[in-house]
XYZ file of C-alpha atoms in Angstrom:
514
model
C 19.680 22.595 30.936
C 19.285 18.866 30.016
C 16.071 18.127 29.061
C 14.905 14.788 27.490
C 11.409 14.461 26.594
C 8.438 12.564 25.652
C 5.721 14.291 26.716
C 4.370 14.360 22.405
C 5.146 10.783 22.196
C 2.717 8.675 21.065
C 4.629 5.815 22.911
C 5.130 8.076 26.006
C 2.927 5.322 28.229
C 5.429 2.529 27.217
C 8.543 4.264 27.290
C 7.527 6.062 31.166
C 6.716 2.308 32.659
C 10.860 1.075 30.895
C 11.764 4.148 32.840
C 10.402 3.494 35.818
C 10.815 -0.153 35.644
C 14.564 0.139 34.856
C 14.908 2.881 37.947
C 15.743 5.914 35.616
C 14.576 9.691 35.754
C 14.272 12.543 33.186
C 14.935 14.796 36.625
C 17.124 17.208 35.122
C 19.621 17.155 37.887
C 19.927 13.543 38.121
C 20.447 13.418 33.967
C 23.638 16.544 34.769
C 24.992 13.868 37.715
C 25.547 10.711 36.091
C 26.493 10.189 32.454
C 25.748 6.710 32.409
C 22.634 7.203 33.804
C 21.453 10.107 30.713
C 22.741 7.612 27.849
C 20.634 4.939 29.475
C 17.342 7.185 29.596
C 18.157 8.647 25.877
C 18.091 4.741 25.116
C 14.674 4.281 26.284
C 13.135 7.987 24.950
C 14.800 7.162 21.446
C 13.288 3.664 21.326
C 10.883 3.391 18.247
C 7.770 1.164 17.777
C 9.496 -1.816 16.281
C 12.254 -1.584 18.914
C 9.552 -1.441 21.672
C 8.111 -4.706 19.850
C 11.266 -6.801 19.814
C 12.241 -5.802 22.926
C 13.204 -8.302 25.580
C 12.442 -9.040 29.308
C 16.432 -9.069 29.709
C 16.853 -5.393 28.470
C 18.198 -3.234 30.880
C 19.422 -0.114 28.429
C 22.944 -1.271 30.378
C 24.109 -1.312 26.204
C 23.462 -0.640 23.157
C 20.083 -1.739 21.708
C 21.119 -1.255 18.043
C 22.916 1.098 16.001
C 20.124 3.171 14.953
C 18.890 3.648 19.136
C 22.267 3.953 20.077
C 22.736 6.552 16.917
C 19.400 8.299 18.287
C 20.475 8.439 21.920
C 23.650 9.778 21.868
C 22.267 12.586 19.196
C 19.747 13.541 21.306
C 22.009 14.137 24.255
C 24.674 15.835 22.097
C 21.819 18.155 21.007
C 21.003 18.955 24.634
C 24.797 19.202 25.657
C 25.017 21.894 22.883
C 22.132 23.950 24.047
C 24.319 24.511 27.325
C 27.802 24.894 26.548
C 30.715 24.780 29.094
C 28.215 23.816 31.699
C 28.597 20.362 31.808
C 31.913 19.359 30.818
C 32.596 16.255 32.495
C 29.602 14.845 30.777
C 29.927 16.227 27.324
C 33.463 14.755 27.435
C 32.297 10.935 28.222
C 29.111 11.231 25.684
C 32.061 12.530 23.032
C 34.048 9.580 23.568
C 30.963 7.477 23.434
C 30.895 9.128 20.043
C 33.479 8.501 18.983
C 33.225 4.617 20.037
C 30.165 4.055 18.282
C 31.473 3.441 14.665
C 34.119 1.105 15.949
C 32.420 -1.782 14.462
C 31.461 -0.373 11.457
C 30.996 -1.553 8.366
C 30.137 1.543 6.593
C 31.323 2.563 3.063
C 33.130 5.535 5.213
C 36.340 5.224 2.160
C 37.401 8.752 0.003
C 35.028 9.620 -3.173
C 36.764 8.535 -6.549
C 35.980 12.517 -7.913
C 33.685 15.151 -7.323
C 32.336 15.310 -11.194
C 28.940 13.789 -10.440
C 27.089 17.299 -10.050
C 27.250 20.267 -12.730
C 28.995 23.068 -11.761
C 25.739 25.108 -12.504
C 24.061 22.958 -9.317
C 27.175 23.530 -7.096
C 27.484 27.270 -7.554
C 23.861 27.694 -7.249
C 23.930 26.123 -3.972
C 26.714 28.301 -2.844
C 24.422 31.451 -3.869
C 21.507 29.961 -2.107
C 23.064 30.094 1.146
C 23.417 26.916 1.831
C 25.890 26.398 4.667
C 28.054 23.147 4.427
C 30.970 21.688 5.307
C 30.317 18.516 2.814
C 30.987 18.274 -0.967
C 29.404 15.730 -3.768
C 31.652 12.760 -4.459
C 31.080 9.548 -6.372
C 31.644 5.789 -4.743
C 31.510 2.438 -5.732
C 28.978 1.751 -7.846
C 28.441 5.057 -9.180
C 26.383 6.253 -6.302
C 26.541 9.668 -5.720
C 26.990 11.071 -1.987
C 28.507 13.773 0.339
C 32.171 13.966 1.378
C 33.314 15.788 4.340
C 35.854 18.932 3.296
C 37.243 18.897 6.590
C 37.482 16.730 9.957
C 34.096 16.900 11.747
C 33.748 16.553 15.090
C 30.526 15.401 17.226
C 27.969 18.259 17.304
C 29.544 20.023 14.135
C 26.805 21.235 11.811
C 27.668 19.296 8.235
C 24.416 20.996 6.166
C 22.262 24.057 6.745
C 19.416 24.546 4.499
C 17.479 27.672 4.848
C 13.998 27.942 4.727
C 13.298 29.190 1.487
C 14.624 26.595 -0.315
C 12.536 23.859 1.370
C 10.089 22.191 -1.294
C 6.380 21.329 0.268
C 2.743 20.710 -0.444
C 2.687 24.634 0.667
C 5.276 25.915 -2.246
C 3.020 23.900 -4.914
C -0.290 25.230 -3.752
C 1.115 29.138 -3.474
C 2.853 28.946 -6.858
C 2.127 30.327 -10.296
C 0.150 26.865 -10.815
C -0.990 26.168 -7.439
C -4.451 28.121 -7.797
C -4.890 26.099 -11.156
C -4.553 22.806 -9.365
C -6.693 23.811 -5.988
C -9.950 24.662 -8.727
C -9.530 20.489 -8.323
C -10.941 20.256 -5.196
C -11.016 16.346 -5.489
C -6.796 16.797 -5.342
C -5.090 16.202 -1.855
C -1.763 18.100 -0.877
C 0.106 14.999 -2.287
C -0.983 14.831 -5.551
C -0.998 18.804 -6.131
C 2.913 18.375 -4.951
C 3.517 16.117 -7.456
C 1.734 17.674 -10.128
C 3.412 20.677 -9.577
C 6.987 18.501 -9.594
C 6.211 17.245 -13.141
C 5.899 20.601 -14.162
C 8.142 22.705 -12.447
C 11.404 20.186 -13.235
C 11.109 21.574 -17.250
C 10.780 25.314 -15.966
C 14.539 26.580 -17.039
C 12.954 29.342 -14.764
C 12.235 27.867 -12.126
C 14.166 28.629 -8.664
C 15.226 25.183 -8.594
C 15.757 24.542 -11.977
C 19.599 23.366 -11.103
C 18.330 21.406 -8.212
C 15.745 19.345 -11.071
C 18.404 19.468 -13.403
C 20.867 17.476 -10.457
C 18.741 14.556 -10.148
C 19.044 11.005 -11.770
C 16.811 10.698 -15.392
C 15.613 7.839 -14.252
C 15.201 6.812 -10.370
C 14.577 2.310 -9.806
C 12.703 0.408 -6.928
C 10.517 -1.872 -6.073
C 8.072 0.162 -7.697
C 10.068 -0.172 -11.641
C 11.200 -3.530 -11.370
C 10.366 -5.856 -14.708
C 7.145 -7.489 -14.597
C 9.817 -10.709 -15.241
C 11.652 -9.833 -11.829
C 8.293 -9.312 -9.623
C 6.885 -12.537 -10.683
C 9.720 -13.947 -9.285
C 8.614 -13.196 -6.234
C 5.299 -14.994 -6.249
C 4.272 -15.895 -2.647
C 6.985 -13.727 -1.113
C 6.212 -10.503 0.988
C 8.065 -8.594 -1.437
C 5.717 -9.863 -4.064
C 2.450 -8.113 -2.279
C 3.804 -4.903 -0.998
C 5.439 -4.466 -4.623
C 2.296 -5.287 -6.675
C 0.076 -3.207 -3.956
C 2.257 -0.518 -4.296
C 2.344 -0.712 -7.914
C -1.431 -1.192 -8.408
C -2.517 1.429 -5.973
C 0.065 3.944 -7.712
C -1.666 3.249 -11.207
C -5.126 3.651 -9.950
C -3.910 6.921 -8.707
C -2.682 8.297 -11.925
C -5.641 6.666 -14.177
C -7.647 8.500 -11.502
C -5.684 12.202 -12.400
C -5.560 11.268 -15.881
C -8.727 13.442 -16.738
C -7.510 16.645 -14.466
C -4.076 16.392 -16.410
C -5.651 16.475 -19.755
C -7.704 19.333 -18.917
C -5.199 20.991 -17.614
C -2.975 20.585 -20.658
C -5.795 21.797 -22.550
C -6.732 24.943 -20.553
C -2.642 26.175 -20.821
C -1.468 24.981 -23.871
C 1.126 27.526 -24.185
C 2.492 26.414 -21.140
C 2.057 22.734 -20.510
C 2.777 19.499 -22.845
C 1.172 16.307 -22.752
C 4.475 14.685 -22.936
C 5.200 16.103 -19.135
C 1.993 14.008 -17.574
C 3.061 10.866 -19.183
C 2.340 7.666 -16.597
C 6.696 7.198 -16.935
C 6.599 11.323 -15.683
C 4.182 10.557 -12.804
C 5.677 7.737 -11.853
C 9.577 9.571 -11.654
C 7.945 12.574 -9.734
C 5.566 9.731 -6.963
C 9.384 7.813 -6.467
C 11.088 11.388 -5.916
C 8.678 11.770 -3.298
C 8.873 8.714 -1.668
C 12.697 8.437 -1.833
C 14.184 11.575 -1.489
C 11.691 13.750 0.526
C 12.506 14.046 4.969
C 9.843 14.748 7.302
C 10.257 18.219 9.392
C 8.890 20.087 12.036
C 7.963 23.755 12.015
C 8.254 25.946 14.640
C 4.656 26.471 15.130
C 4.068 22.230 15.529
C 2.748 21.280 12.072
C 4.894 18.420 10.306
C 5.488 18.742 6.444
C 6.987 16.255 3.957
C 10.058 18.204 2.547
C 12.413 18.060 -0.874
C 15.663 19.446 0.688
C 18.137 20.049 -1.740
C 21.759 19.142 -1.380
C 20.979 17.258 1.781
C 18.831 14.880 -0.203
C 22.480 13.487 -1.546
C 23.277 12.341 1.822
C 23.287 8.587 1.446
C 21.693 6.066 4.139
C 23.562 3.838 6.173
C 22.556 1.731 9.598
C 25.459 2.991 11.216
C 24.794 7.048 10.194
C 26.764 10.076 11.057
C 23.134 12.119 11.453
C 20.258 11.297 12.797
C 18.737 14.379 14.651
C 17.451 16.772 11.169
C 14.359 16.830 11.131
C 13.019 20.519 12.674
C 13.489 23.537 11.478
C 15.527 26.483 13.645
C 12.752 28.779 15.168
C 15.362 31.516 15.313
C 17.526 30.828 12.250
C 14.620 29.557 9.483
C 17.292 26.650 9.289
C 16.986 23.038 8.586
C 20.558 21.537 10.646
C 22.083 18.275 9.820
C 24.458 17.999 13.194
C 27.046 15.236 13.338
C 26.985 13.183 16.314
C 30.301 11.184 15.155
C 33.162 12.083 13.854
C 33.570 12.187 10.049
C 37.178 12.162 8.763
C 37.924 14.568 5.556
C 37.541 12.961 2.477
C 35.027 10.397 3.531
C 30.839 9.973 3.179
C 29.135 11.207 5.691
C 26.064 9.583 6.036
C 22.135 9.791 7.371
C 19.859 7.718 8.774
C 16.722 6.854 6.678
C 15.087 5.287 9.791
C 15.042 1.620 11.176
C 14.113 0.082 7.570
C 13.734 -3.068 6.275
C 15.488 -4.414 3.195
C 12.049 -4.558 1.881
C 11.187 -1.272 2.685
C 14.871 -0.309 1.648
C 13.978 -1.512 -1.665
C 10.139 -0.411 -2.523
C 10.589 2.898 -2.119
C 14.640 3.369 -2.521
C 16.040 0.815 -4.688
C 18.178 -0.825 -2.261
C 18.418 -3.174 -0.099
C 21.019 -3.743 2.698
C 23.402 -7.213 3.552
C 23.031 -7.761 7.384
C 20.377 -5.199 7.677
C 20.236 -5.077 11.538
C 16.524 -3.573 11.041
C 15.223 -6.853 8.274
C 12.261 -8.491 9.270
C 10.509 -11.890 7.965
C 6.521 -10.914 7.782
C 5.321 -13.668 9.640
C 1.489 -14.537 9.625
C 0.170 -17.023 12.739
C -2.976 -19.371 11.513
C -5.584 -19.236 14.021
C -6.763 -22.445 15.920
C -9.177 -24.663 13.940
C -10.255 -26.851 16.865
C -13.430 -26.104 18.889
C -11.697 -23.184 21.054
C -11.149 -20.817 17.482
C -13.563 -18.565 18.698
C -12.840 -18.296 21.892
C -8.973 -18.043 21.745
C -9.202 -15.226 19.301
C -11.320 -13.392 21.475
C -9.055 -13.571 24.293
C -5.930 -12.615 21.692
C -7.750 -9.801 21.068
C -8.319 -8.563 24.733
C -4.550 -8.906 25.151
C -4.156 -6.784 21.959
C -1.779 -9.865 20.099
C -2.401 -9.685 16.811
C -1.755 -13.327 14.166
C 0.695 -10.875 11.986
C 4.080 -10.508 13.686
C 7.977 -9.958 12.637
C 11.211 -11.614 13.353
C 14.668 -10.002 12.863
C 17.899 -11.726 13.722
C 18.346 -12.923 17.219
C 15.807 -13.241 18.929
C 11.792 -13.900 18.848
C 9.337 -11.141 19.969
C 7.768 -11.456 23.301
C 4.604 -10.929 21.681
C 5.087 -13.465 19.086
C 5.366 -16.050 21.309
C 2.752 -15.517 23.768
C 0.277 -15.489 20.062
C 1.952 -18.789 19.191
C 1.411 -20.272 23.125
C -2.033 -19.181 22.910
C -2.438 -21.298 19.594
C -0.417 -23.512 20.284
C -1.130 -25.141 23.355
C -3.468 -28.162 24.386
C -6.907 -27.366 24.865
C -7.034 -28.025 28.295
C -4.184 -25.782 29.004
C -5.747 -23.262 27.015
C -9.245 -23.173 29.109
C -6.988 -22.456 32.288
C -4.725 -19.700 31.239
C -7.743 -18.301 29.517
C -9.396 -17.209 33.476
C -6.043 -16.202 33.825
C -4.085 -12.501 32.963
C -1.399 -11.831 30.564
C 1.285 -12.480 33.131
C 0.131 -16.288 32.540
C 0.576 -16.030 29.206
C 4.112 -15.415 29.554
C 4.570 -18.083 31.957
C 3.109 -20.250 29.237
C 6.120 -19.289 26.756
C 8.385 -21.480 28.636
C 6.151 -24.636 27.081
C 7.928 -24.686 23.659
C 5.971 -27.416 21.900
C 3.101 -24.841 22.012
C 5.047 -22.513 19.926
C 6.926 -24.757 18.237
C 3.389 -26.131 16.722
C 2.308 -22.536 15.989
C 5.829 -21.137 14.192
C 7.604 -23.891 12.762
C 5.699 -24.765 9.896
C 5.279 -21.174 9.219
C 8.511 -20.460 8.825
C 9.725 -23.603 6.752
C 6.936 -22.290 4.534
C 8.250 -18.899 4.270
C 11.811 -20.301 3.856
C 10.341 -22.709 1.428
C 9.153 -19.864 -0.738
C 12.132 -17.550 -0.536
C 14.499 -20.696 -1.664
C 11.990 -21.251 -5.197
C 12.088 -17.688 -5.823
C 15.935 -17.163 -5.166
C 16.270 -20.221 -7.660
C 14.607 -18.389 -10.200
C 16.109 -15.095 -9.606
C 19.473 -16.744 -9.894
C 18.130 -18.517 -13.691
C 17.387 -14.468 -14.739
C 20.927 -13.240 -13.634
C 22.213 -16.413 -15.475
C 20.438 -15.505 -18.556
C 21.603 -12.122 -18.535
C 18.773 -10.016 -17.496
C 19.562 -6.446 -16.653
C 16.906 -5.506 -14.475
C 18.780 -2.540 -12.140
C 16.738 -4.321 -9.220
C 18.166 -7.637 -9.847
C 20.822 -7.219 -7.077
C 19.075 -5.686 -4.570
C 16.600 -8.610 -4.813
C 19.017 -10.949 -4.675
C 20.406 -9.106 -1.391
C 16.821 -9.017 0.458
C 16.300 -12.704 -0.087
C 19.243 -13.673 1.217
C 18.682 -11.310 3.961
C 15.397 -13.174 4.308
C 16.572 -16.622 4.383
C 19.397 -15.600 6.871
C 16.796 -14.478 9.278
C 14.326 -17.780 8.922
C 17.466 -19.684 9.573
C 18.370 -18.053 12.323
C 14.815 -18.071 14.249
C 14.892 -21.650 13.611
C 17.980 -22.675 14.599
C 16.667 -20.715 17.976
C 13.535 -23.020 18.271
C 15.235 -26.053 17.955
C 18.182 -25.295 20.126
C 15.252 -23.808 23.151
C 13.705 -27.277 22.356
C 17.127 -29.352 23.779
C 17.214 -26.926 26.456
């Protein structure tokens, strides 16, 4: 039986009135009848907050959204197809071919792997004995980067990686581990910090039933969260700038704040632990392995854990992914599956989504950063009224639940963006009325574009201003031969960045000749 859902969904209210609005059911016979019809609803259950925020009046779900909803959609109905095979065949052959559409404009690095010699042999054959199921293999690409290759021709709903159970690597296996009662006498420790605790350990354990997975990874990992104090000055006034430095900060309060709990514990097992494995460089390798490599999954009985899976954690990211639907674990098999949903020829990367990221995301908290990231966004920050209305206008901003922060991406401007900037915007005479008014006014008021125009512009040429003085002096270090690893991918999110201020501005202006 078909069966899309959102009863769980936080965004279940939203996502029931696009359904209703846009005449679609989740009636299970309906979804069986029409094809068309079930990609169209699996469009509208995929959608994810920041798709629900730039989404349009004009959106009908008639196309694709984006690659990562249209990724998500056809997954999902794939994954329902499979749990009733044979029984709807004229469907399952038009989602297929949808399938097998998707990538066509790809851009993906989907090319053959230069060798397979980027994992010892002691990490491949250890996976084998594990039982780990796959029909993928390690491979290097341009650039060094390591990923998976497919050994053979998958097709859509082929299983590329099963992972069982026991090899799964949570806040659970730290806490019931040889160590684990040593770290919960702490009781000022959350489940976060006892995981990585336990990671800085457990990597030097030649004993350890992952020592070839620990042995696999990179010495050192780089982000936003290791670049030079050279290259993050750089980005003085930027958005990159605060989340890096907040980041940063907060991470070195954490450790100064464990510092006393990993002396004593170095001191109570000295014939077990060095000092050497709780330096801050240690900590900060085991927080980034965290952060970068570890998926969020669903157990069986509901609870959600943040997972190290090994061998799927080489999978690399891409907007235009080969697997998106991973992240619960088999009630009946104690698996953790990493379908297909596309095809993936032999010999090339097969790839998984990370999520709808930003570049700047992308690059805190995985080193990268993405050219023509469909999911970049500027940060964009409105400055409330200063006339005699300030007061009241954020009070009424506030009733409509439109916050001063907002985001652009390429393309268009968020509904809720502009009805903020009309609302600041606009005369104060014009503002007294609409304020007796509803929120349908509101968006009757976007059509006045010298309102917004007033409230955005010089935002943005501010913004734009800032990215162009830091790319400037990005492009002096690169001159001068600095070898930050993070000096490309901050290259690539500030272009990314001025890209999109250029393109929301070149939207004003042509909407003001119109």
């Amino acid at each position: 039986m078909i069966s899309l859902r959102i009863m769980s969904d936080p965004l279940a209210k939203r996502k029931r009135a696009l359904l209703r609005l846009n005449q679609l059911t989740l009636d299970h016979e309906s979804l069986c009848a029409d094809p068309d019809q079930l990609l169209r609803a699996a469009r509208v259950v995929s959608l994810s907050k920041d798709e629900l925020y730039f989404l349009q009046p004009k959106d009908d779900f008639l196309r694709p959204l984006n690659p990562r909803n249209e990724a998500a959609a056809l997954s999902l109905v794939i994954d329902q197809l499979n749990k009733a095979p044979g029984q709807h065949a004229n469907c399952e052959r038009w989602i297929k071919q949808r399938c097998a559409d998707y990538a066509a404009g790809s851009r993906a690095a989907d090319t053959a792997a230069a060798d397979d010699a980027s994992l010892p042999d002691k990490f491949c054959r250890w996976v084998q004995r594990s039982d780990v199921q796959t029909q993928l293999q390690p491979g290097i690409f341009s650039g060094s980067i390591r990923g998976l290759v497919a050994c053979n021709d998958l097709d859509p709903g082929s299983m590329a990686i099963r992972v069982p159970e026991i090899l799964l690597i949570t806040e659970d296996t730290a806490k019931e581990s040889d160590l684990g009662p040593a770290l919960m006498q702490f009781t000022q420790l959350g489940g976060d910090s006892i995981a990585v605790i336990w990671t800085m350990v457990e990597r030097h354990d030649p004993d350890s039933q992952w020592a070839a997975f620990w042995q696999s990874l990179p010495e050192t990992l780089h982000s936003g969260l290791t670049m030079s104090d050279t290259l993050l000055q750089a980005l003085q006034g930027t958005s990159a700038h605060t989340e890096c430095h907040s980041a940063r900060q907060h991470i070195q309060e954490q450790y100064q704040g464990l510092k006393p709990i990993l002396d004593a514990l170095v001191t109570a097992y000295p014939a077990h632990l060095e000092a050497a494995w709780f330096s801050w460089d240690a900590y900060l390798w085991a927080v980034q392995l965290w952060y970068a490599y570890a998926m969020k999954v669903k157990w069986p009985d509901g609870s959600c854990k943040e997972c190290l899976v090994p061998y799927a954690s080489l999978l690399n990211h891409s907007v235009r992914p080969h697997i998106v639907q991973y992240g619960q674990l088999d009630a009946t098999t104690r698996q953790l599956c990493f379908p297909v949903f596309r095809p993936v020829s032999k010999g090339h990367q097969c790839f998984l989504s990370y999520g709808p990221l930003s570049n700047l995301k992308l690059m805190l908290f995985y080193g990268m950063a993405i050219p023509d990231n469909p999911y970049d966004v500027v940060q964009l920050e409105l400055e409330a009224r200063s006339d005699h209305l300030q007061s009241q206008a954020q009070a009424f901003l506030q009733n409509l639940k439109l916050p001063l922060q907002h985001k652009i991406s390429l393309g268009s401007l968020p509904v809720g963006l502009q009805m903020t900037a009309a609302v600041l915007g606009m005369p104060a005479d014009t503002l007294k009325s609409t304020m007796r008014g509803s929120r349908e006014l509101i968006v009757d008021e976007i059509s006045e574009q010298n309102a917004i125009h007033s409230a955005v512009i010089p935002r943005l040429l501010n913004i734009q201003q800032q990215l162009y003085d830091s790319a400037l002096i990005v492009e002096g270090l690169q001159q001068t031969g600095n070898c930050d690893p993070m000096l490309s991918c901050v290259m690539t999110y500030m272009a990314s960045q001025v890209h999109i201020c250029k393109d929301a501005l070149s939207t004003l202006h042509l909407n003001a000749m119109t």
